[in-house]
Each structure stands twice: as structure tokens, then as C-alpha cells.
Coordinates of N, CA and C and ligand atoms in Angstrom, one line a residue:
X1 N 38.6 -68.4 -88.8 CA 39.0 -67.2 -89.7 C 37.8 -66.9 -90.6
X2 N 37.5 -65.7 -90.9 CA 36.4 -65.4 -92.0 C 36.8 -66.3 -93.2
X3 N 35.8 -66.8 -93.8 CA 35.8 -67.5 -95.0 C 36.1 -66.6 -96.1
X4 N 36.7 -67.3 -97.2 CA 37.1 -66.4 -98.4 C 36.9 -67.4 -99.5
X5 N 36.9 -66.7 -100.8 CA 36.9 -67.6 -101.9 C 37.8 -67.3 -102.9
X6 N 38.2 -66.0 -103.0 CA 39.0 -65.5 -104.2 C 40.3 -64.9 -103.5
X7 N 41.5 -65.7 -103.6 CA 42.8 -65.2 -102.9 C 43.7 -64.7 -103.9
X8 N 44.1 -63.4 -103.8 CA 44.9 -62.8 -104.6 C 46.1 -62.5 -104.0
X9 N 47.1 -62.9 -104.7 CA 48.6 -62.8 -104.2 C 49.4 -61.7 -105.1
X10 N 49.9 -61.0 -104.4 CA 50.7 -59.9 -105.3 C 51.9 -60.6 -106.1
X11 N 52.1 -59.9 -107.4 CA 53.1 -60.6 -108.1 C 54.0 -59.5 -108.5
X12 N 55.2 -59.8 -109.2 CA 56.1 -58.8 -109.5 C 56.0 -58.5 -111.0
X13 N 55.3 -59.0 -111.8 CA 55.1 -58.7 -113.1 C 53.6 -58.1 -113.3
X14 N 53.6 -56.9 -112.9 CA 52.3 -56.2 -113.3 C 52.2 -55.8 -114.6
X15 N 51.1 -55.4 -115.1 CA 50.8 -54.8 -116.3 C 51.7 -53.7 -116.5
X16 N 52.2 -53.2 -117.4 CA 53.2 -51.9 -117.4 C 52.4 -50.8 -116.9
X17 N 53.1 -50.0 -116.0 CA 52.7 -48.8 -115.7 C 51.7 -48.8 -114.5
X18 N 51.6 -50.1 -114.0 CA 50.5 -50.0 -112.8 C 51.4 -50.4 -111.5
X19 N 51.0 -49.9 -110.5 CA 51.5 -49.9 -109.1 C 50.9 -51.0 -108.4
X20 N 51.5 -51.4 -107.4 CA 51.2 -52.7 -106.4 C 49.7 -52.3 -105.7
X21 N 49.7 -51.2 -105.0 CA 48.4 -51.0 -104.4 C 47.2 -50.8 -105.3
X22 N 47.6 -50.1 -106.4 CA 46.5 -49.9 -107.5 C 45.9 -51.3 -108.0
X23 N 46.9 -52.2 -108.4 CA 46.4 -53.5 -108.9 C 45.6 -54.2 -107.8
X24 N 46.2 -54.2 -106.6 CA 45.3 -55.1 -105.6 C 44.1 -54.5 -105.3
X25 N 44.0 -53.1 -105.2 CA 42.6 -52.4 -105.1 C 41.7 -52.9 -106.3
X26 N 42.1 -53.0 -107.6 CA 41.3 -53.4 -108.4 C 40.8 -54.8 -108.3
X27 N 41.7 -55.8 -107.8 CA 41.6 -57.0 -107.4 C 40.3 -57.2 -106.5
X28 N 40.4 -56.3 -105.5 CA 39.4 -56.3 -104.3 C 38.1 -55.9 -104.9
X29 N 38.1 -54.8 -105.8 CA 37.0 -54.3 -106.2 C 36.3 -55.3 -107.4
X30 N 37.1 -56.4 -107.8 CA 36.5 -57.4 -108.6 C 36.0 -58.5 -107.8
X31 N 36.4 -58.6 -106.5 CA 35.9 -59.6 -105.6 C 36.9 -60.4 -104.9
X32 N 38.1 -60.2 -105.0 CA 39.2 -60.9 -104.3 C 38.8 -60.6 -102.8
X33 N 38.8 -61.4 -101.9 CA 38.5 -61.3 -100.5 C 39.5 -61.7 -99.6
X34 N 40.6 -61.7 -100.0 CA 41.8 -61.9 -99.1 C 43.1 -61.6 -100.0
X35 N 44.0 -61.0 -99.3 CA 45.1 -60.5 -100.1 C 46.4 -61.0 -99.5
X36 N 47.4 -61.6 -100.2 CA 48.7 -61.9 -99.7 C 49.7 -61.1 -100.4
X37 N 50.6 -60.7 -99.5 CA 51.8 -59.9 -100.0 C 52.9 -60.9 -100.0
X38 N 53.5 -61.2 -101.2 CA 54.6 -62.1 -101.5 C 55.6 -61.5 -102.3
X39 N 56.7 -61.2 -101.7 CA 57.8 -60.6 -102.3 C 59.2 -61.2 -101.9
X40 N 59.8 -61.8 -102.9 CA 61.1 -62.4 -102.5 C 62.2 -61.7 -102.9
X41 N 62.0 -60.4 -103.2 CA 63.3 -59.6 -103.9 C 63.6 -58.4 -103.0
X42 N 62.4 -57.7 -102.8 CA 62.7 -56.4 -102.3 C 63.5 -56.5 -100.7
X43 N 64.4 -55.3 -100.6 CA 65.0 -55.0 -99.4 C 64.2 -54.6 -98.2
X44 N 64.5 -54.5 -97.0 CA 63.9 -54.3 -95.8 C 63.0 -53.0 -96.0
X45 N 63.5 -52.0 -96.5 CA 62.7 -50.7 -96.4 C 61.5 -50.8 -97.4
X46 N 61.9 -51.4 -98.6 CA 60.9 -51.6 -99.7 C 59.9 -52.4 -99.3
X47 N 60.2 -53.5 -98.5 CA 59.0 -54.5 -98.0 C 58.2 -53.8 -97.0
X48 N 58.7 -53.1 -96.1 CA 58.0 -52.3 -95.2 C 57.0 -51.3 -95.8
X49 N 57.5 -50.6 -96.8 CA 56.6 -49.6 -97.4 C 55.5 -50.3 -98.1
X50 N 55.8 -51.4 -98.9 CA 54.7 -52.2 -99.6 C 53.8 -52.7 -98.8
X51 N 54.3 -53.2 -97.7 CA 53.3 -53.9 -96.7 C 52.5 -52.9 -96.0
X52 N 52.9 -51.9 -95.6 CA 52.1 -50.8 -95.1 C 51.1 -50.2 -96.0
X53 N 51.4 -50.1 -97.3 CA 50.4 -49.7 -98.1 C 49.4 -50.8 -98.3
X54 N 49.7 -51.9 -98.4 CA 48.7 -52.9 -98.4 C 47.8 -53.2 -97.2
X55 N 48.5 -53.0 -96.1 CA 47.7 -53.1 -94.9 C 46.7 -51.9 -94.9
X56 N 47.0 -50.7 -95.4 CA 46.1 -49.6 -95.3 C 45.1 -50.1 -96.3
X57 N 45.3 -50.4 -97.3 CA 44.2 -50.7 -98.5 C 43.4 -51.9 -97.9
X58 N 44.0 -53.0 -97.4 CA 43.0 -54.1 -96.8 C 42.2 -53.6 -95.6
X59 N 42.4 -52.7 -95.0 CA 42.0 -52.2 -93.7 C 40.7 -51.4 -94.2
X60 N 40.9 -50.7 -95.3 CA 39.9 -49.8 -96.0 C 38.8 -50.7 -96.3
X61 N 39.1 -51.9 -97.0 CA 38.1 -52.7 -97.5 C 37.7 -53.8 -96.6
X62 N 38.3 -53.9 -95.5 CA 37.9 -54.8 -94.4 C 38.2 -56.2 -94.8
X63 N 39.2 -56.5 -95.4 CA 39.5 -57.9 -95.9 C 40.9 -58.3 -95.2
X64 N 41.0 -59.8 -95.1 CA 42.2 -60.2 -94.4 C 43.6 -59.8 -95.3
X65 N 44.6 -59.6 -94.5 CA 45.9 -59.3 -95.1 C 46.9 -60.2 -94.5
X66 N 47.6 -61.1 -95.5 CA 48.5 -62.0 -95.2 C 49.8 -61.8 -95.6
X67 N 50.7 -62.0 -94.8 CA 52.3 -61.8 -95.5 C 52.9 -63.1 -95.6
X68 N 53.7 -63.3 -96.8 CA 54.2 -64.5 -97.0 C 55.5 -64.5 -96.4
X69 N 55.9 -65.5 -95.5 CA 57.3 -65.7 -95.1 C 57.9 -64.6 -94.0
X70 N 57.7 -63.4 -94.3 CA 58.3 -62.5 -93.2 C 57.3 -62.3 -92.1
X71 N 57.7 -63.3 -91.2 CA 56.9 -63.1 -89.9 C 57.0 -61.8 -89.1
X72 N 58.3 -61.2 -89.0 CA 58.5 -60.1 -88.2 C 57.7 -58.9 -89.0
X73 N 57.9 -59.0 -90.3 CA 57.1 -57.9 -91.1 C 55.7 -58.0 -90.8
X74 N 55.1 -59.1 -90.8 CA 53.7 -59.4 -90.6 C 53.3 -58.7 -89.2
X75 N 54.1 -58.9 -88.2 CA 53.8 -58.3 -86.9 C 53.9 -56.9 -86.9
X76 N 54.9 -56.3 -87.6 CA 55.3 -54.8 -87.7 C 54.2 -54.2 -88.3
X77 N 53.5 -54.8 -89.3 CA 52.3 -53.9 -89.9 C 51.1 -54.5 -89.5
X78 N 51.0 -55.3 -88.3 CA 49.8 -55.8 -87.8 C 48.9 -56.5 -89.0
X79 N 49.5 -57.2 -89.7 CA 48.9 -58.1 -90.7 C 47.9 -59.2 -90.1
X80 N 47.0 -59.7 -90.8 CA 45.8 -60.6 -90.0 C 46.6 -61.9 -90.0
X81 N 47.7 -62.1 -90.8 CA 48.2 -63.7 -90.7 C 49.5 -63.7 -91.6
X82 N 50.0 -65.0 -91.6 CA 51.3 -65.2 -92.4 C 51.0 -66.5 -93.2
X83 N 51.7 -66.6 -94.3 CA 51.8 -67.7 -95.1 C 53.1 -68.4 -95.3
X84 N 53.2 -69.7 -94.9 CA 54.5 -70.2 -94.8 C 54.6 -71.5 -95.8
X85 N 55.7 -71.6 -96.5 CA 55.9 -72.8 -97.3 C 56.6 -73.8 -96.4
X86 N 56.7 -75.1 -97.0 CA 57.1 -76.2 -96.3 C 58.6 -76.1 -95.8
X87 N 59.4 -75.3 -96.3 CA 60.8 -75.2 -95.9 C 60.9 -74.0 -94.9
X88 N 59.8 -73.3 -94.7 CA 59.9 -72.1 -93.7 C 59.8 -72.5 -92.1
X89 N 59.6 -71.6 -91.3 CA 59.5 -71.8 -90.0 C 58.5 -72.9 -89.7
X90 N 58.7 -73.7 -88.6 CA 57.8 -74.8 -88.4 C 56.7 -74.2 -87.9
X91 N 55.5 -74.9 -88.0 CA 54.1 -74.3 -87.7 C 54.0 -73.9 -86.2
X92 N 54.5 -74.9 -85.5 CA 54.3 -74.6 -84.0 C 55.2 -73.4 -83.5
X93 N 56.4 -73.3 -84.0 CA 57.2 -72.1 -83.8 C 56.5 -70.7 -84.2
X94 N 56.0 -70.8 -85.5 CA 55.2 -69.7 -85.9 C 53.9 -69.2 -85.1
X95 N 53.3 -70.4 -84.6 CA 52.2 -70.1 -83.7 C 52.5 -69.5 -82.6
X96 N 53.6 -70.0 -82.0 CA 54.2 -69.2 -80.6 C 54.3 -67.7 -80.9
X97 N 55.0 -67.3 -82.3 CA 55.3 -66.0 -82.5 C 54.0 -65.1 -82.7
X98 N 53.1 -65.8 -83.5 CA 52.0 -64.9 -84.1 C 50.6 -65.0 -83.2
X99 N 50.6 -66.0 -82.3 CA 49.5 -66.1 -81.4 C 48.3 -66.4 -82.2
X100 N 47.2 -65.7 -82.1 CA 46.0 -66.0 -82.8 C 45.8 -65.6 -84.4
X101 N 46.9 -65.1 -84.8 CA 46.7 -64.6 -86.2 C 46.8 -65.8 -87.1
X102 N 46.2 -65.6 -88.4 CA 45.9 -66.7 -89.3 C 47.2 -67.3 -89.9
X103 N 47.3 -68.7 -90.0 CA 48.5 -69.3 -90.3 C 48.1 -70.1 -91.6
X104 N 48.6 -69.8 -92.8 CA 48.4 -70.7 -93.9 C 49.7 -71.2 -94.3
X105 N 49.4 -72.6 -94.8 CA 50.5 -73.4 -95.3 C 50.5 -74.0 -96.6
X106 N 51.6 -74.0 -97.4 CA 51.6 -74.4 -98.8 C 51.7 -75.9 -98.6
X107 N 50.7 -76.7 -99.3 CA 51.1 -78.0 -99.3 C 51.1 -78.7 -100.7
X108 N 51.7 -79.8 -100.9 CA 51.9 -80.3 -102.2 C 51.7 -81.8 -102.2
X109 N 51.3 -82.2 -101.1 CA 51.0 -83.7 -101.0 C 50.1 -83.9 -99.8
X110 N 49.2 -85.0 -99.7 CA 48.3 -85.3 -98.7 C 49.0 -85.4 -97.3
X111 N 50.2 -85.9 -97.2 CA 50.8 -85.9 -95.9 C 51.1 -84.5 -95.5
X112 N 51.6 -83.6 -96.3 CA 51.8 -82.2 -95.8 C 50.6 -81.7 -95.3
X113 N 49.3 -81.9 -96.1 CA 48.1 -81.2 -95.8 C 47.7 -81.7 -94.4
X114 N 47.6 -83.1 -94.2 CA 47.3 -83.6 -93.1 C 48.1 -83.2 -91.7
X115 N 49.3 -83.0 -92.0 CA 50.2 -82.5 -90.9 C 49.8 -81.1 -90.6
X116 N 49.8 -80.3 -91.7 CA 49.3 -78.8 -91.4 C 47.8 -78.8 -90.5
X117 N 47.1 -79.5 -91.0 CA 45.7 -79.6 -90.4 C 45.9 -79.7 -88.8
X118 N 46.7 -81.2 -88.6 CA 46.8 -81.6 -87.3 C 47.6 -80.5 -86.4
X119 N 48.6 -79.7 -87.0 CA 49.3 -78.8 -86.3 C 48.7 -77.6 -86.1
X120 N 47.6 -77.3 -86.7 CA 46.7 -76.2 -86.3 C 46.7 -75.1 -87.4
X121 N 47.1 -75.4 -88.6 CA 47.0 -74.3 -89.6 C 45.6 -73.8 -89.8
X122 N 45.4 -72.6 -90.1 CA 44.0 -72.0 -90.4 C 43.5 -72.4 -91.7
X123 N 44.2 -72.5 -92.7 CA 44.0 -72.9 -94.0 C 45.2 -73.5 -94.7
X124 N 45.0 -74.2 -95.8 CA 46.3 -74.7 -96.5 C 45.9 -74.2 -98.0
X125 N 47.2 -74.0 -98.8 CA 47.3 -73.8 -100.1 C 47.6 -75.3 -100.7
X126 N 47.0 -75.7 -101.7 CA 47.0 -77.0 -102.3 C 47.2 -76.8 -104.0
X127 N 48.6 -77.2 -104.2 CA 49.1 -77.0 -105.5 C 50.6 -77.3 -105.6
X128 N 51.1 -77.1 -106.7 CA 50.7 -76.5 -107.9 C 49.6 -77.4 -108.6
X129 N 48.5 -76.9 -108.9 CA 47.5 -77.7 -109.8 C 48.1 -77.9 -111.1
X130 N 48.7 -76.8 -111.7 CA 49.2 -76.8 -113.0 C 50.8 -76.2 -112.9
X131 N 51.5 -76.5 -114.1 CA 52.6 -75.8 -114.1 C 52.5 -74.3 -114.0
X132 N 53.4 -73.7 -113.4 CA 53.4 -72.2 -113.3 C 54.8 -71.7 -113.4
X133 N 54.8 -70.5 -114.0 CA 56.2 -69.7 -114.1 C 56.3 -68.8 -113.0
X134 N 55.2 -68.7 -112.2 CA 55.4 -67.5 -111.2 C 56.3 -68.1 -110.1
X135 N 56.2 -69.3 -109.7 CA 57.1 -69.9 -108.5 C 58.1 -70.8 -109.2
X136 N 59.4 -70.4 -109.1 CA 60.2 -71.2 -110.0 C 60.6 -72.4 -109.1
X137 N 60.7 -72.4 -107.8 CA 61.1 -73.4 -106.9 C 60.1 -74.4 -106.4
X138 N 59.0 -74.3 -107.1 CA 58.0 -75.2 -106.7 C 58.0 -76.5 -107.1
X139 N 57.4 -77.6 -106.5 CA 57.5 -79.1 -106.9 C 56.7 -79.1 -108.3
X140 N 56.7 -80.3 -109.0 CA 56.1 -80.5 -110.2 C 54.6 -80.4 -110.0
X141 N 53.6 -80.1 -110.9 CA 52.3 -80.0 -110.9 C 51.6 -81.3 -110.2
X142 N 50.7 -81.0 -109.1 CA 50.1 -82.1 -108.4 C 48.7 -82.5 -109.1
X143 N 48.3 -81.6 -110.1 CA 47.1 -81.8 -110.7 C 45.8 -81.9 -109.9
X144 N 44.8 -82.2 -110.7 CA 43.4 -82.1 -110.1 C 43.3 -83.4 -109.0
X145 N 43.9 -84.5 -109.2 CA 43.8 -85.6 -108.3 C 44.1 -85.1 -106.8
X146 N 44.9 -84.0 -106.7 CA 45.5 -83.7 -105.3 C 44.3 -82.8 -104.8
X147 N 43.6 -82.1 -105.6 CA 42.5 -81.2 -105.3 C 41.2 -82.3 -104.8
X148 N 41.0 -83.2 -105.6 CA 40.0 -84.2 -105.2 C 40.3 -84.7 -103.8
X149 N 41.7 -85.2 -103.6 CA 42.0 -85.9 -102.5 C 42.0 -84.8 -101.2
X150 N 42.5 -83.7 -101.4 CA 42.3 -82.8 -100.3 C 41.0 -82.4 -99.9
X151 N 39.9 -82.4 -101.0 CA 38.6 -81.9 -100.6 C 37.8 -83.0 -100.0
X152 N 38.4 -84.3 -100.1 CA 37.7 -85.5 -99.4 C 38.2 -85.7 -97.9
X153 N 39.6 -85.3 -97.8 CA 40.2 -85.6 -96.5 C 40.6 -84.7 -95.6
X154 N 40.5 -83.3 -96.1 CA 40.9 -82.2 -95.2 C 39.5 -81.4 -94.8
X155 N 39.6 -80.9 -93.5 CA 38.4 -80.4 -93.0 C 38.6 -78.8 -93.0
X156 N 39.8 -78.4 -92.9 CA 40.0 -77.0 -92.7 C 40.0 -76.4 -94.3
X157 N 39.8 -75.0 -94.3 CA 39.7 -74.3 -95.7 C 40.9 -74.7 -96.4
X158 N 40.8 -75.1 -97.8 CA 41.9 -75.1 -98.5 C 41.7 -74.3 -99.9
X159 N 42.8 -73.9 -100.3 CA 42.8 -72.9 -101.6 C 43.7 -73.6 -102.7
X160 N 43.0 -73.8 -103.9 CA 43.6 -74.3 -105.1 C 44.6 -73.2 -105.6
X161 N 45.9 -73.6 -105.9 CA 46.9 -72.6 -106.3 C 47.7 -73.2 -107.4
X162 N 48.4 -72.4 -108.3 CA 49.3 -73.0 -109.3 C 48.8 -73.0 -110.6
X163 N 49.0 -72.0 -111.5 CA 48.6 -72.1 -112.9 C 47.1 -72.0 -113.0
X164 N 46.3 -71.5 -111.9 CA 45.0 -71.3 -112.3 C 44.5 -70.1 -113.0
X165 N 43.9 -70.4 -114.1 CA 43.5 -69.3 -115.1 C 42.0 -69.6 -115.3
X166 N 41.5 -68.5 -115.8 CA 40.2 -68.4 -116.1 C 39.6 -69.7 -117.0
X167 N 40.6 -69.9 -117.8 CA 40.3 -71.2 -118.8 C 40.2 -72.4 -118.2
X168 N 40.8 -72.6 -117.0 CA 40.8 -74.1 -116.4 C 40.1 -74.0 -115.0
X169 N 39.6 -72.9 -114.7 CA 39.0 -72.7 -113.2 C 37.8 -73.7 -113.0
X170 N 37.0 -73.8 -114.0 CA 35.9 -74.8 -113.9 C 36.3 -76.0 -113.7
X171 N 37.2 -76.6 -114.0 CA 37.6 -78.1 -113.7 C 38.2 -78.2 -112.5
X172 N 38.9 -77.2 -111.9 CA 39.4 -77.1 -110.6 C 38.1 -77.0 -109.6
X173 N 37.2 -76.3 -109.9 CA 36.1 -76.2 -109.0 C 35.4 -77.4 -109.1
X174 N 35.1 -78.1 -110.2 CA 34.6 -79.4 -110.4 C 35.1 -80.4 -109.7
X175 N 36.6 -80.2 -109.4 CA 37.5 -81.2 -108.7 C 37.2 -81.1 -107.2
X176 N 36.5 -80.2 -106.8 CA 36.3 -80.1 -105.4 C 36.7 -78.6 -104.8
X177 N 37.4 -77.8 -105.5 CA 37.8 -76.5 -104.9 C 36.7 -75.5 -104.7
X178 N 36.7 -75.0 -103.6 CA 35.5 -73.9 -103.4 C 36.3 -72.5 -103.2
X179 N 37.6 -72.6 -103.2 CA 38.3 -71.3 -103.0 C 39.5 -71.4 -104.0
X180 N 39.8 -70.3 -104.8 CA 40.9 -70.3 -105.9 C 41.8 -69.3 -105.5
X181 N 43.0 -69.4 -105.9 CA 44.1 -68.4 -105.8 C 44.8 -68.3 -107.1
X182 N 45.1 -67.1 -107.4 CA 45.8 -66.9 -108.8 C 46.8 -65.7 -108.4
X183 N 48.0 -65.8 -109.2 CA 48.7 -64.5 -109.2 C 48.7 -64.0 -110.7
X184 N 49.4 -64.7 -111.7 CA 49.5 -63.9 -112.8 C 48.3 -63.7 -113.6
X185 N 47.2 -64.8 -113.3 CA 45.9 -64.4 -114.2 C 45.1 -63.1 -113.6
X186 N 45.6 -62.7 -112.4 CA 44.9 -61.4 -111.8 C 45.9 -60.2 -112.1
X187 N 47.1 -60.3 -111.3 CA 48.1 -59.3 -111.5 C 48.7 -58.9 -112.8
X188 N 48.5 -59.8 -113.6 CA 49.3 -59.8 -114.9 C 48.3 -59.4 -116.1
X189 N 47.0 -59.2 -115.5 CA 46.0 -59.0 -116.5 C 45.8 -57.5 -116.6
X190 N 45.4 -57.3 -117.8 CA 45.2 -55.7 -118.3 C 44.0 -55.2 -117.5
X191 N 43.1 -56.2 -117.0 CA 41.9 -55.7 -116.1 C 41.7 -56.8 -115.0
X192 N 42.5 -56.6 -113.8 CA 42.5 -57.4 -112.7 C 41.0 -57.4 -112.1
X193 N 40.2 -56.3 -112.1 CA 39.0 -56.4 -111.5 C 38.1 -57.4 -112.3
X194 N 38.2 -57.2 -113.7 CA 37.5 -58.1 -114.6 C 37.8 -59.5 -114.4
X195 N 39.0 -59.8 -114.3 CA 39.6 -61.3 -114.0 C 38.9 -61.7 -112.9
X196 N 39.1 -61.0 -111.7 CA 38.5 -61.4 -110.5 C 37.0 -61.7 -110.5
X197 N 36.3 -60.8 -111.2 CA 34.9 -61.0 -111.5 C 34.6 -62.3 -112.2
X198 N 35.3 -62.5 -113.2 CA 35.1 -63.7 -113.8 C 35.4 -65.1 -113.1
X199 N 36.4 -64.9 -112.3 CA 36.8 -66.0 -111.2 C 35.5 -66.2 -110.4
X200 N 35.0 -65.2 -109.6 CA 33.8 -65.2 -108.8 C 32.7 -65.7 -109.4
X201 N 32.4 -65.4 -110.8 CA 31.4 -65.9 -111.5 C 31.2 -67.4 -111.6
X202 N 32.7 -67.8 -112.0 CA 32.6 -69.3 -112.0 C 32.4 -70.0 -110.6
X203 N 32.8 -69.4 -109.6 CA 32.8 -70.1 -108.3 C 31.0 -70.0 -108.0
X204 N 30.5 -68.9 -108.1 CA 29.1 -68.6 -107.9 C 28.1 -69.5 -108.8
X205 N 28.7 -69.9 -110.0 CA 27.7 -70.7 -110.8 C 27.8 -72.1 -110.1
X206 N 28.9 -72.7 -109.6 CA 29.0 -73.8 -109.0 C 28.2 -73.8 -107.7
X207 N 28.3 -72.7 -106.9 CA 27.5 -72.6 -105.5 C 26.1 -72.7 -105.8
X208 N 25.7 -72.2 -106.9 CA 24.1 -72.2 -107.3 C 23.7 -73.4 -107.8
X209 N 24.6 -74.4 -108.3 CA 24.1 -75.5 -109.1 C 23.8 -76.5 -108.0
Ligands
LIG1 N1 52.6 -71.2 -104.6 P1 50.3 -68.4 -110.7 S1 52.2 -72.2 -106.9 C1 53.1 -68.9 -105.1 O1 51.8 -74.7 -105.3 C2 52.5 -70.1 -105.5 O2 52.4 -73.8 -103.4 C3 52.3 -72.3 -105.2 O3 51.0 -68.4 -109.4 C4 52.2 -73.7 -104.5 O4 48.7 -68.2 -110.3 C5 52.4 -70.5 -106.7 O5 50.7 -67.2 -111.6 C6 52.5 -69.5 -107.9 O6 50.5 -69.6 -111.4 C7 51.1 -69.2 -108.4

């Protein structure tokens, strides 16, 4: 897959008065280079409407569009890939359905990360690094040690996720993350583009160092 460094996921708590596509376009303009549609509440028609809007947006900017969980929806809007949690469809089954599309897997322990790599995931999420209020059913924070371990032992791309803020991004990068993912710090921001630029700035400072 095309590499990326700032992964923006849609949230449900936007800054008041902003729409989904508007916020995600701001994120892209600020430097987010992969977008995931994650929506645990909308009904079928609403999901389709939102996914189509985001598909159109990401096509316009030529960046990968990933759909969380809803495999059929991903196929219907011709997303570039899907993202699955540990409790979702097994990877082998997902691969049969989506073929060569991108498959990302959430991992919270090194055994899960190694299994995802072995089974052919294209990338993994590693987290939650810190406590987060965005995903309520997630495991306890795994901390920077998990990022260090994944960066040592995993060779497919991994993205650090969970409570990542501008204020802690440097230590996550220092622990070995070269790709960051955030929801609330981007979509909840008054200035999503500015938040993304600031994340990119921190990643680039490390790349130059
Ligand atoms: N997955 P925020 S943490 C969607 O660890 C999600 O797998 C996680 O939101 C995982 O950036 C998380 O607002 C929520 O903390 C990330």
C-alpha cells in the first residue's frame, strides 16, 4: 500500500456547526494522508450517504479511503480498504471478500500484532497508547512500551492510536512511531487543518533529525 504518516479517523463529536466532509477536507488540507470512516451509530442509509461523500472527497485528493468494520459498505462505495478490530471478521475471511484491498487491524498486544502480520494485514493500529474517551470499549492503555515493542518486532506499517494529542506526539514518535492516528485531536479541533499541520511538523522534525 501507499505509505502514509497521518491517519485521520472520522469522529462523531465535531466542532459545533461543522459537517463530516468539511472537517475531513480540512484534515486533508492540513496533511492527513489517509482517511477512515468510523461510525458505530448511523443507520444503513446514513452510512451509505456519508461513505459516498468521503469516497468522493478522498478521490478528489487521491488519498486512501478506509471503512471501519462495514465490509459490505466498503465494497459498495469502492473504498480502498477496511479496518477491523480483534472481535470483527477474521482476517482470512475478510481477505477472501475484499481481495487486494487494504486490510488494517487494531492490535493491543504483541501477539495480536504478530498474528495480524503473519495473516497478511497491510498495516496495524497499535494502541491505545493513552486513555481515550473516543472508544469506550477499548482495552486499558498499552503505553509507549507497546509502541517500542511493535517498532522493534513488526515489519509491516503500524500506526500509533489512542489519546494521541499534539502535547504527547513527540514522545510517541520518540518511542518509534513514524505514523500517527488521532480522532478527537483532529476532528474535535476548532482548526483541524492546523492540528494536522502541527502533527506533520512533529513527524518531519523527527524524520530530519
Ligand atoms: N481505536 P482519540 S483507540 C478508534 O487502540 C480507536 O485500537 C483504538 O481516538 C485502539 O484519538 C481509538 O480521540 C480511539 O483518542 C482514538
